[in-house]
Short mmCIF file of C-alpha atoms (C1' of nucleotides) in Angstrom, two decimals:
data_model
loop_
_atom_site.label_atom_id
_atom_site.label_comp_id
_atom_site.label_asym_id
_atom_site.label_seq_id
_atom_site.Cartn_x
_atom_site.Cartn_y
_atom_site.Cartn_z
CA MET A 1 -3.29 14.22 -84.63
CA THR A 2 -0.28 12.25 -85.74
CA ALA A 3 0.24 14.62 -88.64
CA ASN A 4 0.53 17.36 -86.14
CA ALA A 5 2.78 15.59 -83.74
CA PRO A 6 5.88 17.54 -84.80
CA PHE A 7 4.09 20.77 -83.98
CA ASP A 8 3.35 19.77 -80.43
CA ARG A 9 6.72 20.92 -79.32
CA SER A 10 6.62 24.08 -81.39
CA LEU A 11 3.47 25.56 -79.97
CA GLY A 12 3.72 24.02 -76.52
CA SER A 13 5.66 26.94 -75.14
CA PHE A 14 3.18 29.31 -76.72
CA ILE A 15 0.37 27.64 -74.83
CA LYS A 16 2.42 27.86 -71.68
CA ARG A 17 2.89 31.55 -72.30
CA LEU A 18 -0.83 32.14 -72.81
CA ARG A 19 -1.58 30.19 -69.67
CA ILE A 20 0.51 32.59 -67.64
CA HIS A 21 -2.17 35.20 -68.15
CA SER A 22 -5.27 33.29 -69.14
CA PRO A 23 -7.01 30.05 -68.33
CA ILE A 24 -6.96 27.79 -71.36
CA ALA A 25 -9.05 24.65 -71.36
CA ASP A 26 -7.29 21.51 -72.52
CA GLU A 27 -9.40 21.27 -75.64
CA ASP A 28 -8.54 24.86 -76.52
CA ALA A 29 -4.90 24.03 -75.96
CA ASP A 30 -5.24 21.05 -78.27
CA ALA A 31 -6.82 23.27 -80.89
CA ILE A 32 -3.82 25.55 -80.70
CA ARG A 33 -1.39 22.65 -80.78
CA THR A 34 -2.94 21.28 -83.95
CA LEU A 35 -2.84 24.55 -85.82
CA PRO A 36 -1.08 24.10 -89.12
CA CYS A 37 2.22 25.84 -88.74
CA ARG A 38 5.55 26.04 -90.49
CA VAL A 39 8.83 25.89 -88.71
CA LEU A 40 11.21 28.63 -89.62
CA ARG A 41 14.89 28.88 -88.82
CA LEU A 42 16.43 32.28 -88.37
CA ARG A 43 20.16 32.84 -88.09
CA GLN A 44 21.57 35.18 -85.50
CA ASN A 45 21.23 38.81 -86.60
CA SER A 46 19.02 38.03 -89.53
CA GLN A 47 15.75 39.82 -89.85
CA LEU A 48 12.28 38.41 -90.01
CA VAL A 49 11.00 39.86 -93.21
CA ARG A 50 7.30 39.95 -93.67
CA GLU A 51 6.76 39.98 -97.38
CA GLY A 52 5.04 37.75 -99.87
CA ASP A 53 3.50 34.81 -98.10
CA LEU A 54 4.80 35.98 -94.77
CA THR A 55 2.68 39.10 -94.63
CA ASP A 56 -0.27 36.93 -93.88
CA ARG A 57 1.40 34.87 -91.21
CA CYS A 58 2.11 35.34 -87.53
CA VAL A 59 5.12 34.07 -85.75
CA VAL A 60 5.75 32.47 -82.36
CA LEU A 61 9.26 32.23 -80.99
CA VAL A 62 10.06 28.60 -80.22
CA SER A 63 13.69 28.85 -79.21
CA GLY A 64 16.33 31.54 -79.24
CA PHE A 65 15.86 35.24 -78.69
CA MET A 66 14.48 38.05 -80.80
CA HIS A 67 13.99 41.76 -80.53
CA ARG A 68 11.83 44.47 -82.01
CA PHE A 69 13.33 47.80 -82.99
CA ARG A 70 12.63 51.07 -84.70
CA PHE A 71 14.93 53.76 -86.09
CA SER A 72 14.74 57.47 -85.50
CA GLU A 73 14.96 59.73 -88.54
CA ASP A 74 18.64 60.36 -87.90
CA GLY A 75 19.42 56.69 -87.85
CA ARG A 76 19.57 55.88 -84.16
CA ARG A 77 18.19 52.49 -83.26
CA GLN A 78 15.87 51.92 -80.33
CA ILE A 79 15.16 48.40 -79.22
CA LEU A 80 11.50 48.24 -78.24
CA SER A 81 11.15 44.80 -76.83
CA LEU A 82 12.71 41.42 -76.36
CA TYR A 83 11.13 38.08 -77.05
CA VAL A 84 11.81 34.87 -75.22
CA PRO A 85 10.65 31.39 -76.23
CA GLY A 86 6.89 31.07 -76.16
CA ASP A 87 6.27 34.72 -77.00
CA PRO A 88 4.06 35.68 -79.90
CA VAL A 89 6.32 38.12 -81.69
CA ASP A 90 4.24 39.83 -84.35
CA PHE A 91 0.64 39.12 -83.54
CA ASP A 92 -0.03 42.84 -83.74
CA HIS A 93 0.05 42.39 -87.51
CA LEU A 94 -3.14 40.44 -87.16
CA PHE A 95 -4.78 43.81 -86.57
CA LEU A 96 -2.41 46.30 -88.14
CA PRO A 97 -1.02 44.83 -91.33
CA VAL A 98 1.44 47.68 -91.86
CA ALA A 99 4.63 46.76 -90.04
CA ASP A 100 6.23 49.73 -88.39
CA ASP A 101 8.99 47.90 -86.56
CA GLY A 102 11.81 45.62 -87.48
CA LEU A 103 12.14 42.15 -86.00
CA GLN A 104 15.50 40.49 -85.72
CA ALA A 105 16.98 37.37 -84.17
CA LEU A 106 19.44 38.00 -81.34
CA ARG A 107 20.53 34.37 -81.46
CA ASP A 108 19.92 31.54 -83.84
CA SER A 109 16.22 31.04 -83.41
CA LEU A 110 13.42 28.68 -84.26
CA LEU A 111 10.05 30.12 -85.11
CA ALA A 112 6.64 28.66 -85.79
CA SER A 113 4.58 30.60 -88.27
CA ILE A 114 0.82 30.40 -88.52
CA ALA A 115 -1.40 31.74 -91.27
CA HIS A 116 -3.51 34.72 -90.25
CA SER A 117 -6.53 32.99 -91.71
CA ASP A 118 -6.05 29.89 -89.56
CA LEU A 119 -5.49 31.98 -86.48
CA ARG A 120 -8.50 34.14 -87.14
CA LYS A 121 -10.63 31.08 -87.68
CA LEU A 122 -9.45 29.60 -84.39
CA MET A 123 -10.14 32.85 -82.58
CA ARG A 124 -13.61 33.04 -84.05
CA GLU A 125 -14.43 29.50 -83.03
CA ARG A 126 -12.81 29.70 -79.61
CA PRO A 127 -13.41 32.97 -77.81
CA ALA A 128 -11.23 31.90 -74.90
CA VAL A 129 -8.26 31.68 -77.25
CA ALA A 130 -9.11 35.03 -78.79
CA ASP A 131 -9.25 36.52 -75.32
CA ALA A 132 -5.96 34.97 -74.30
CA ILE A 133 -4.20 36.34 -77.36
CA THR A 134 -5.63 39.81 -76.91
CA ARG A 135 -4.63 39.67 -73.28
CA ALA A 136 -1.09 38.68 -74.22
CA LEU A 137 -0.97 41.70 -76.51
CA GLN A 138 -2.16 43.91 -73.69
CA VAL A 139 0.59 42.58 -71.46
CA ASP A 140 3.06 43.53 -74.18
CA SER A 141 1.53 46.96 -74.15
CA SER A 142 2.07 47.24 -70.42
CA ILE A 143 5.69 46.23 -70.92
CA PHE A 144 6.12 48.96 -73.52
CA ARG A 145 4.84 51.45 -70.99
CA GLU A 146 7.29 50.23 -68.40
CA TRP A 147 10.07 50.73 -70.92
CA ILE A 148 8.99 54.34 -71.40
CA LEU A 149 9.30 54.75 -67.66
CA ASN A 150 12.61 52.95 -67.62
CA VAL A 151 14.19 55.05 -70.32
CA GLY A 152 12.53 58.25 -69.20
CA GLN A 153 13.13 58.25 -65.46
CA ARG A 154 15.84 55.89 -64.31
CA ASP A 155 19.57 56.44 -64.32
CA ALA A 156 21.97 54.16 -66.14
CA ARG A 157 22.47 51.67 -63.32
CA ALA A 158 18.80 51.25 -62.59
CA ARG A 159 17.94 51.13 -66.26
CA ILE A 160 20.28 48.27 -67.01
CA ALA A 161 19.41 46.49 -63.79
CA HIS A 162 15.73 46.79 -64.66
CA LEU A 163 16.30 45.26 -68.05
CA LEU A 164 18.13 42.34 -66.47
CA CYS A 165 15.34 41.86 -63.94
CA GLU A 166 12.75 41.80 -66.68
CA ILE A 167 14.59 39.25 -68.77
CA SER A 168 15.14 37.12 -65.72
CA ALA A 169 11.50 37.30 -64.63
CA ARG A 170 10.19 36.48 -68.07
CA LEU A 171 12.54 33.54 -68.44
CA GLN A 172 11.55 32.31 -65.03
CA ALA A 173 7.89 32.50 -65.99
CA GLN A 174 8.66 30.12 -68.83
CA ASP A 175 10.58 27.84 -66.47
CA PHE A 176 14.00 28.69 -67.75
CA ASP A 177 16.94 29.19 -65.49
CA PHE A 178 16.75 32.78 -64.40
CA GLU A 179 19.75 33.30 -62.17
CA ASN A 180 22.28 32.43 -64.80
CA ILE A 181 21.27 34.29 -67.89
CA PRO A 182 23.27 33.57 -71.00
CA LEU A 183 22.76 37.22 -71.82
CA PRO A 184 21.45 37.31 -75.37
CA LEU A 185 22.41 40.96 -75.76
CA THR A 186 25.67 42.59 -76.70
CA GLN A 187 26.55 45.77 -74.87
CA ASP A 188 25.61 47.62 -78.02
CA GLN A 189 22.17 46.12 -77.87
CA ILE A 190 21.76 46.84 -74.18
CA ALA A 191 22.63 50.41 -75.10
CA ASP A 192 19.95 50.57 -77.76
CA ALA A 193 17.40 49.04 -75.43
CA THR A 194 18.09 51.47 -72.63
CA GLY A 195 18.80 54.64 -74.56
CA LEU A 196 22.40 54.79 -73.38
CA SER A 197 25.68 54.78 -75.27
CA SER A 198 27.42 51.43 -75.45
CA ILE A 199 30.46 52.90 -73.75
CA HIS A 200 28.42 53.98 -70.80
CA VAL A 201 26.79 50.58 -70.69
CA ASN A 202 30.22 49.04 -70.54
CA ARG A 203 31.25 51.22 -67.62
CA THR A 204 27.99 50.73 -65.81
CA LEU A 205 28.22 46.96 -66.15
CA LYS A 206 31.69 47.18 -64.71
CA VAL A 207 30.35 49.02 -61.69
CA LEU A 208 27.42 46.63 -61.27
CA ASN A 209 29.90 43.79 -61.38
CA ALA A 210 32.37 45.40 -59.00
CA GLU A 211 29.62 46.14 -56.51
CA LYS A 212 28.37 42.55 -56.71
CA TRP A 213 24.95 43.38 -58.08
CA ILE A 214 25.69 41.04 -60.94
CA GLU A 215 28.42 38.55 -61.64
CA ARG A 216 29.80 38.25 -65.10
CA ARG A 217 31.48 35.21 -66.56
CA GLY A 218 32.02 36.00 -70.17
CA ALA A 219 28.68 36.22 -71.91
CA LEU A 220 26.97 34.70 -68.90
CA VAL A 221 25.41 37.06 -66.41
CA MET A 222 24.51 35.74 -63.01
CA LEU A 223 22.20 37.40 -60.58
CA PRO A 224 23.55 36.29 -57.21
CA ASN A 225 21.03 38.35 -55.30
CA PRO A 226 17.92 38.93 -57.37
CA ASP A 227 16.06 40.72 -54.59
CA ALA A 228 18.80 43.27 -54.10
CA LEU A 229 19.01 43.83 -57.81
CA ARG A 230 15.27 44.37 -58.04
CA GLU A 231 15.54 46.89 -55.26
CA LEU A 232 18.29 48.71 -57.09
CA ALA A 233 16.29 48.67 -60.31
CA GLY A 234 13.03 49.68 -58.71
CA PHE A 235 11.65 46.56 -60.33
CA ASP A 236 8.07 45.66 -59.51
CA ALA A 237 6.97 42.67 -61.56
CA ARG A 238 3.33 43.65 -61.47
CA TYR A 239 3.48 45.17 -64.94
CA LEU A 240 4.34 41.75 -66.36
CA HIS A 241 1.03 40.35 -65.11
CA LEU A 242 2.55 36.98 -64.35
CA ASP A 243 -0.24 36.08 -61.96
CA ALA A 244 -3.79 35.19 -63.08
CA MET B 1 -33.75 55.64 -79.82
CA THR B 2 -35.01 58.76 -78.16
CA ALA B 3 -33.87 57.52 -74.81
CA ASN B 4 -30.40 57.36 -76.20
CA ALA B 5 -30.45 60.67 -77.96
CA PRO B 6 -28.29 62.35 -75.35
CA PHE B 7 -25.64 59.72 -75.89
CA ASP B 8 -25.39 60.36 -79.59
CA ARG B 9 -23.03 63.20 -78.99
CA SER B 10 -21.08 61.38 -76.31
CA LEU B 11 -20.05 58.40 -78.37
CA GLY B 12 -20.05 60.13 -81.75
CA SER B 13 -16.41 61.13 -81.43
CA PHE B 14 -15.57 57.59 -80.33
CA ILE B 15 -17.06 56.25 -83.54
CA LYS B 16 -15.13 58.82 -85.49
CA ARG B 17 -11.97 57.67 -83.75
CA LEU B 18 -12.62 54.03 -84.57
CA ARG B 19 -13.34 54.94 -88.17
CA ILE B 20 -9.89 56.44 -88.51
CA HIS B 21 -8.47 52.93 -88.40
CA SER B 22 -11.36 50.64 -89.22
CA PRO B 23 -14.37 50.53 -91.47
CA ILE B 24 -17.51 50.63 -89.38
CA ALA B 25 -20.85 49.97 -91.02
CA ASP B 26 -23.62 52.39 -90.16
CA GLU B 27 -25.56 49.80 -88.27
CA ASP B 28 -22.51 48.96 -86.20
CA ALA B 29 -22.07 52.66 -85.52
CA ASP B 30 -25.68 52.84 -84.41
CA ALA B 31 -25.15 49.92 -82.10
CA ILE B 32 -22.25 51.76 -80.50
CA ARG B 33 -24.22 54.97 -80.28
CA THR B 34 -27.05 53.30 -78.46
CA LEU B 35 -24.85 51.62 -75.89
CA PRO B 36 -26.05 52.45 -72.42
CA CYS B 37 -23.51 54.83 -71.02
CA ARG B 38 -23.13 57.23 -68.14
CA VAL B 39 -21.72 60.68 -68.51
CA LEU B 40 -18.99 61.51 -66.06
CA ARG B 41 -17.51 64.87 -65.32
CA LEU B 42 -13.90 65.07 -64.19
CA ARG B 43 -12.34 68.24 -62.90
CA GLN B 44 -8.90 69.29 -64.00
CA ASN B 45 -6.19 67.34 -62.16
CA SER B 46 -8.60 64.89 -60.62
CA GLN B 47 -8.00 61.24 -61.11
CA LEU B 48 -10.19 58.64 -62.67
CA VAL B 49 -10.48 56.07 -59.95
CA ARG B 50 -11.58 52.68 -60.94
CA GLU B 51 -13.13 51.17 -57.85
CA GLY B 52 -16.52 49.90 -56.93
CA ASP B 53 -18.84 50.16 -59.87
CA LEU B 54 -16.13 51.71 -61.98
CA THR B 55 -13.90 48.66 -62.05
CA ASP B 56 -16.31 47.07 -64.43
CA ARG B 57 -16.68 50.04 -66.72
CA CYS B 58 -14.67 51.46 -69.57
CA VAL B 59 -14.31 55.09 -70.33
CA VAL B 60 -14.26 57.15 -73.52
CA LEU B 61 -13.02 60.73 -73.47
CA VAL B 62 -15.72 63.03 -74.82
CA SER B 63 -14.18 66.41 -74.25
CA GLY B 64 -11.10 67.73 -72.49
CA PHE B 65 -7.75 66.02 -72.17
CA MET B 66 -6.42 63.19 -70.08
CA HIS B 67 -3.16 61.43 -69.49
CA ARG B 68 -1.90 58.11 -68.29
CA PHE B 69 1.07 57.91 -65.95
CA ARG B 70 3.14 55.60 -63.82
CA PHE B 71 5.58 56.24 -60.99
CA SER B 72 9.04 54.84 -60.59
CA GLU B 73 9.93 53.38 -57.22
CA ASP B 74 11.69 56.55 -56.18
CA GLY B 75 8.67 58.65 -56.93
CA ARG B 76 9.40 60.08 -60.35
CA ARG B 77 6.38 60.37 -62.57
CA GLN B 78 6.40 59.30 -66.20
CA ILE B 79 3.53 60.32 -68.42
CA LEU B 80 2.82 57.40 -70.72
CA SER B 81 0.20 58.75 -73.04
CA LEU B 82 -2.20 61.55 -73.75
CA TYR B 83 -5.83 61.23 -74.65
CA VAL B 84 -7.80 63.54 -76.89
CA PRO B 85 -11.58 63.55 -77.36
CA GLY B 86 -12.82 60.37 -78.96
CA ASP B 87 -10.08 58.21 -77.47
CA PRO B 88 -10.92 55.11 -75.48
CA VAL B 89 -8.85 55.70 -72.38
CA ASP B 90 -8.90 52.51 -70.36
CA PHE B 91 -10.17 49.80 -72.66
CA ASP B 92 -7.13 47.74 -71.75
CA HIS B 93 -8.93 46.96 -68.50
CA LEU B 94 -11.36 44.97 -70.55
CA PHE B 95 -8.58 42.41 -70.80
CA LEU B 96 -6.36 43.14 -67.83
CA PRO B 97 -8.51 44.06 -64.86
CA VAL B 98 -5.56 45.03 -62.69
CA ALA B 99 -4.86 48.70 -63.37
CA ASP B 100 -1.18 49.41 -63.39
CA ASP B 101 -1.35 53.05 -64.41
CA GLY B 102 -2.99 56.19 -63.15
CA LEU B 103 -5.41 58.18 -65.27
CA GLN B 104 -5.88 61.85 -64.67
CA ALA B 105 -7.66 64.76 -66.32
CA LEU B 106 -5.38 67.45 -67.71
CA ARG B 107 -8.34 69.76 -68.17
CA ASP B 108 -11.93 69.67 -67.07
CA SER B 109 -13.17 66.68 -68.99
CA LEU B 110 -16.32 64.88 -69.94
CA LEU B 111 -16.26 61.12 -70.09
CA ALA B 112 -18.72 58.46 -71.18
CA SER B 113 -18.48 55.24 -69.26
CA ILE B 114 -19.74 51.92 -70.54
CA ALA B 115 -20.18 48.70 -68.59
CA HIS B 116 -17.70 45.99 -69.48
CA SER B 117 -20.59 43.58 -69.82
CA ASP B 118 -22.38 45.75 -72.37
CA LEU B 119 -19.22 46.29 -74.31
CA ARG B 120 -18.34 42.62 -74.31
CA LYS B 121 -21.81 41.75 -75.47
CA LEU B 122 -21.55 44.24 -78.31
CA MET B 123 -18.17 42.91 -79.31
CA ARG B 124 -19.46 39.37 -79.29
CA GLU B 125 -22.42 40.24 -81.48
CA ARG B 126 -20.53 42.53 -83.83
CA PRO B 127 -17.09 41.23 -84.74
CA ALA B 128 -16.39 44.36 -86.78
CA VAL B 129 -16.68 46.43 -83.62
CA ALA B 130 -14.51 44.01 -81.68
CA ASP B 131 -11.92 44.24 -84.40
CA ALA B 132 -12.04 48.01 -84.46
CA ILE B 133 -11.53 48.23 -80.72
CA THR B 134 -8.67 45.76 -80.74
CA ARG B 135 -7.14 47.69 -83.60
CA ALA B 136 -7.43 50.93 -81.68
CA LEU B 137 -5.61 49.29 -78.79
CA GLN B 138 -2.89 48.15 -81.14
CA VAL B 139 -2.48 51.68 -82.42
CA ASP B 140 -2.03 52.79 -78.82
CA SER B 141 0.61 50.14 -78.51
CA SER B 142 2.43 51.52 -81.54
CA ILE B 143 2.30 54.97 -79.96
CA PHE B 144 3.84 53.62 -76.76
CA ARG B 145 6.67 52.22 -78.83
CA GLU B 146 7.23 55.55 -80.50
CA TRP B 147 7.44 57.14 -77.06
CA ILE B 148 10.16 54.69 -76.09
CA LEU B 149 12.04 55.83 -79.18
CA ASN B 150 11.33 59.46 -78.43
CA VAL B 151 12.55 59.34 -74.86
CA GLY B 152 15.38 56.95 -75.62
CA GLN B 153 16.98 58.48 -78.68
CA ARG B 154 16.04 62.09 -79.33
CA ASP B 155 17.51 65.20 -77.74
CA ALA B 156 15.41 67.69 -75.82
CA ARG B 157 14.42 69.84 -78.79
CA ALA B 158 13.37 66.96 -80.96
CA ARG B 159 11.63 65.23 -78.08
CA ILE B 160 9.42 68.18 -77.29
CA ALA B 161 8.85 68.95 -80.95
CA HIS B 162 7.83 65.36 -81.50
CA LEU B 163 5.32 65.51 -78.70
CA LEU B 164 3.80 68.65 -80.19
CA CYS B 165 3.63 67.07 -83.62
CA GLU B 166 1.87 64.04 -82.22
CA ILE B 167 -0.73 66.06 -80.34
CA SER B 168 -1.30 68.18 -83.40
CA ALA B 169 -1.67 65.18 -85.71
CA ARG B 170 -4.06 63.41 -83.40
CA LEU B 171 -6.19 66.49 -82.96
CA GLN B 172 -6.24 67.00 -86.69
CA ALA B 173 -7.40 63.43 -87.19
CA GLN B 174 -10.40 64.24 -85.02
CA ASP B 175 -11.02 67.45 -87.00
CA PHE B 176 -9.85 69.82 -84.34
CA ASP B 177 -7.78 72.83 -85.09
CA PHE B 178 -4.23 71.61 -85.15
CA GLU B 179 -2.13 74.67 -85.84
CA ASN B 180 -3.26 76.54 -82.77
CA ILE B 181 -3.05 74.10 -79.93
CA PRO B 182 -4.36 75.28 -76.60
CA LEU B 183 -1.60 73.23 -75.09
CA PRO B 184 -3.18 71.09 -72.41
CA LEU B 185 0.14 70.45 -70.73
CA THR B 186 2.09 72.47 -68.20
CA GLN B 187 5.84 72.53 -68.61
CA ASP B 188 6.01 70.17 -65.69
CA GLN B 189 3.85 67.73 -67.55
CA ILE B 190 5.81 68.10 -70.76
CA ALA B 191 8.83 67.28 -68.65
CA ASP B 192 7.25 64.13 -67.29
CA ALA B 193 6.12 63.07 -70.74
CA THR B 194 9.53 63.52 -72.30
CA GLY B 195 11.78 62.43 -69.47
CA LEU B 196 13.31 65.89 -69.07
CA SER B 197 13.42 68.29 -66.14
CA SER B 198 10.84 71.04 -66.22
CA ILE B 199 13.58 73.64 -66.16
CA HIS B 200 15.14 72.20 -69.24
CA VAL B 201 11.75 72.08 -70.89
CA ASN B 202 11.33 75.75 -70.14
CA ARG B 203 14.64 76.61 -71.71
CA THR B 204 14.08 74.41 -74.71
CA LEU B 205 10.66 75.93 -75.35
CA LYS B 206 12.31 79.33 -75.24
CA VAL B 207 14.75 78.26 -77.90
CA LEU B 208 12.04 76.66 -80.05
CA ASN B 209 10.12 79.90 -79.79
CA ALA B 210 13.09 82.15 -80.50
CA GLU B 211 14.00 80.08 -83.53
CA LYS B 212 10.43 80.29 -84.85
CA TRP B 213 9.75 76.58 -84.71
CA ILE B 214 6.76 77.33 -82.53
CA GLU B 215 4.98 80.50 -81.55
CA ARG B 216 3.75 80.89 -78.03
CA ARG B 217 0.93 83.13 -76.95
CA GLY B 218 0.35 82.36 -73.33
CA ALA B 219 -0.95 78.84 -73.02
CA LEU B 220 -1.61 78.73 -76.74
CA VAL B 221 1.07 77.11 -78.88
CA MET B 222 0.94 77.72 -82.60
CA LEU B 223 2.77 75.72 -85.19
CA PRO B 224 3.44 78.23 -87.93
CA ASN B 225 5.34 75.75 -90.03
CA PRO B 226 4.25 72.20 -89.22
CA ASP B 227 6.39 70.65 -91.91
CA ALA B 228 9.55 72.26 -90.62
CA LEU B 229 8.69 71.21 -87.09
CA ARG B 230 8.11 67.63 -88.19
CA GLU B 231 11.47 67.69 -89.87
CA LEU B 232 13.11 68.93 -86.68
CA ALA B 233 11.30 66.31 -84.63
CA GLY B 234 11.96 63.46 -87.02
CA PHE B 235 8.22 62.97 -86.94
CA ASP B 236 6.79 60.39 -89.30
CA ALA B 237 3.06 59.98 -88.70
CA ARG B 238 3.03 56.41 -89.91
CA TYR B 239 3.10 55.03 -86.38
CA LEU B 240 -0.26 56.69 -85.70
CA HIS B 241 -1.87 54.61 -88.44
CA LEU B 242 -4.19 57.45 -89.41
CA ASP B 243 -4.93 55.89 -92.77
CA ALA B 244 -7.55 53.19 -92.71
"C1'" DC C 1 -5.80 91.35 -52.91
"C1'" DG C 2 -3.52 87.05 -51.59
"C1'" DA C 3 -2.52 82.22 -52.17
"C1'" DG C 4 -1.14 78.89 -55.09
"C1'" DT C 5 0.53 77.31 -59.21
"C1'" DT C 6 3.26 77.89 -63.12
"C1'" DC C 7 6.97 80.03 -65.44
"C1'" DT C 8 11.57 82.08 -65.78
"C1'" DT C 9 16.36 82.82 -64.87
"C1'" DG C 10 20.98 82.07 -62.75
"C1'" DA C 11 24.83 79.21 -61.28
"C1'" DG C 12 27.25 75.18 -60.60
"C1'" DC C 13 27.43 70.38 -61.17
"C1'" DA C 14 26.73 65.41 -62.77
"C1'" DT C 15 25.70 62.10 -65.76
"C1'" DT C 16 26.28 60.68 -69.90
"C1'" DC C 17 28.15 61.45 -74.60
"C1'" DT C 18 31.59 61.49 -78.41
"C1'" DC C 19 35.89 60.54 -80.31
"C1'" DA C 20 39.86 57.69 -80.43
"C1'" DA C 21 42.48 53.83 -79.70
"C1'" DA C 22 43.73 49.50 -77.90
"C1'" DC C 23 42.52 44.92 -76.63
"C1'" DC C 24 40.50 40.43 -76.82
"C1'" DC C 25 38.18 36.87 -78.34
"C1'" DT C 26 36.65 33.55 -82.17
"C1'" DG C 27 36.48 31.76 -86.49
"C1'" DT C 28 38.79 31.31 -91.08
"C1'" DG C 29 42.05 30.70 -94.54
"C1'" DG C 30 46.77 30.26 -95.89
"C1'" DC D 1 49.37 26.17 -86.68
"C1'" DC D 2 49.75 30.82 -87.23
"C1'" DA D 3 48.05 35.26 -89.07
"C1'" DC D 4 44.48 37.99 -89.75
"C1'" DA D 5 39.90 39.80 -89.96
"C1'" DG D 6 35.97 41.26 -87.57
"C1'" DG D 7 32.94 41.82 -83.98
"C1'" DG D 8 32.69 42.92 -79.41
"C1'" DT D 9 34.76 44.96 -75.20
"C1'" DT D 10 37.58 48.08 -72.52
"C1'" DT D 11 39.88 52.36 -71.29
"C1'" DG D 12 41.11 57.33 -71.56
"C1'" DA D 13 40.13 62.19 -72.10
"C1'" DG D 14 37.44 65.99 -72.93
"C1'" DA D 15 33.00 67.96 -73.93
"C1'" DA D 16 28.02 68.57 -73.73
"C1'" DT D 17 23.62 67.98 -72.64
"C1'" DG D 18 20.70 68.19 -69.18
"C1'" DC D 19 20.18 68.16 -63.88
"C1'" DT D 20 19.62 70.23 -59.17
"C1'" DC D 21 19.10 73.88 -56.09
"C1'" DA D 22 17.44 78.38 -55.32
"C1'" DA D 23 14.86 82.35 -55.85
"C1'" DG D 24 12.15 85.71 -58.11
"C1'" DA D 25 8.34 86.96 -61.57
"C1'" DA D 26 3.94 86.28 -63.57
"C1'" DC D 27 -0.25 84.50 -63.98
"C1'" DT D 28 -4.90 82.60 -62.24
"C1'" DC D 29 -8.58 82.17 -59.44
"C1'" DG D 30 -11.34 82.72 -55.52
#
DNA sequence: CGAGTTCTTGAGCATTCTCAAACCCTGTGG
DNA sequence: CCACAGGGTTTGAGAATGCTCAAGAACTCG
């Protein structure tokens, strides 16, 4: 146990994340905590490359922010998801080794990486953990679907508002402050996440600010009235499956 | 075995689907084939309701077409995915019992439903099957991500072309004819799948037809030059993971 | 044949885009 | 300590893609 003491903090938030959706017995949690893992530091804007010894490892975000993206043939970037501390970021590679998306740090980030083999062994020995991980992946899937809806059906204001609501709700679920978001995204990135141009994002943020839906103080975004914002966004947290 | 003979055909296409992504030993395939399942007939446009005894059952599409959708707060429908024969349509409910999407038949369809308990038992006893199913769900996830990209970054022509390419590729993978698609979608549905208005879909289809990218004969859409269409769509089949 | 659904077309409009340029921070080196 | 570089933000102006409303045509099915 002592040898693993430094990891306690690393995978603690991961356990918390799993427990949002799944019951995890304390001994299962301990088994997760004592997984051999390597801490990895990623500078802002640098990419998580999965080659060599990394291809056979999964990564949990410990602190910071990351995002997943994909390019269209003509070079336009679409951000596909955001990761907050505690999130498993590339556990899909446990099942599909071919990476089709890029993964990049939005801020300086700390990651914990675990060997596929260790994780698979744990999942084999502890079905509850296997279930919890699969369930977490299914929640991600539900979030992807909501993003299709967001980008496909909502106008610029609602789209951006929805993104803010999601970030806020997911941070809240991990017990972070959720009314004062140190927005990890540049306007360019918000644009790529919502399928808008960065100029239009800029103008829309201005409107949202002027109309008091949000309150900007530099890079900090505050949500003075979360309920109103959710209403504007058409945000229904059900798809995040934060209950259970 | 004889008692299960009628099911052979029902779950045969499901096995074929799993084998696209995963190696399945013959005895595992047999175990799937002999799963107790109920055949379910669904008329065009009718919804698959998961209540009562259906909440604890999963469904495989045997013949026909289905789609998954979600509504925005203000009542706009977004189609989130299409299902072709062989596809598991609601296996996510194995892990997240709360259904957040609707499931509806696009054409008269035949479904095979399997009890969660039987499926879980099979997955417990045969890890290769469990893996294959999880992998299939991860492929779905990758498709959702591609739809975010499609709706977020491509213009109307490319968006619709991309949808056609995907349907064609997925049908081909299941050994259906893929150059003459009896398009299961109305223009309204194409609109809801691509985040466009049905009027714009109509006009864009007209252009695609006039410019020989596609060839329409009533409800039949032919792809006379799939490669050119893929080029137009920026379609790269990698995200479908059709290789093993 | 008639009812309902789907498709088609027109016209005007709105949201959002692109291009271009200026501005503002923040960190760095002279 | 100032100048400058570079990323990010802001604003303007004009254009375009795609939307809504409206109505008629065509197809499908009982």
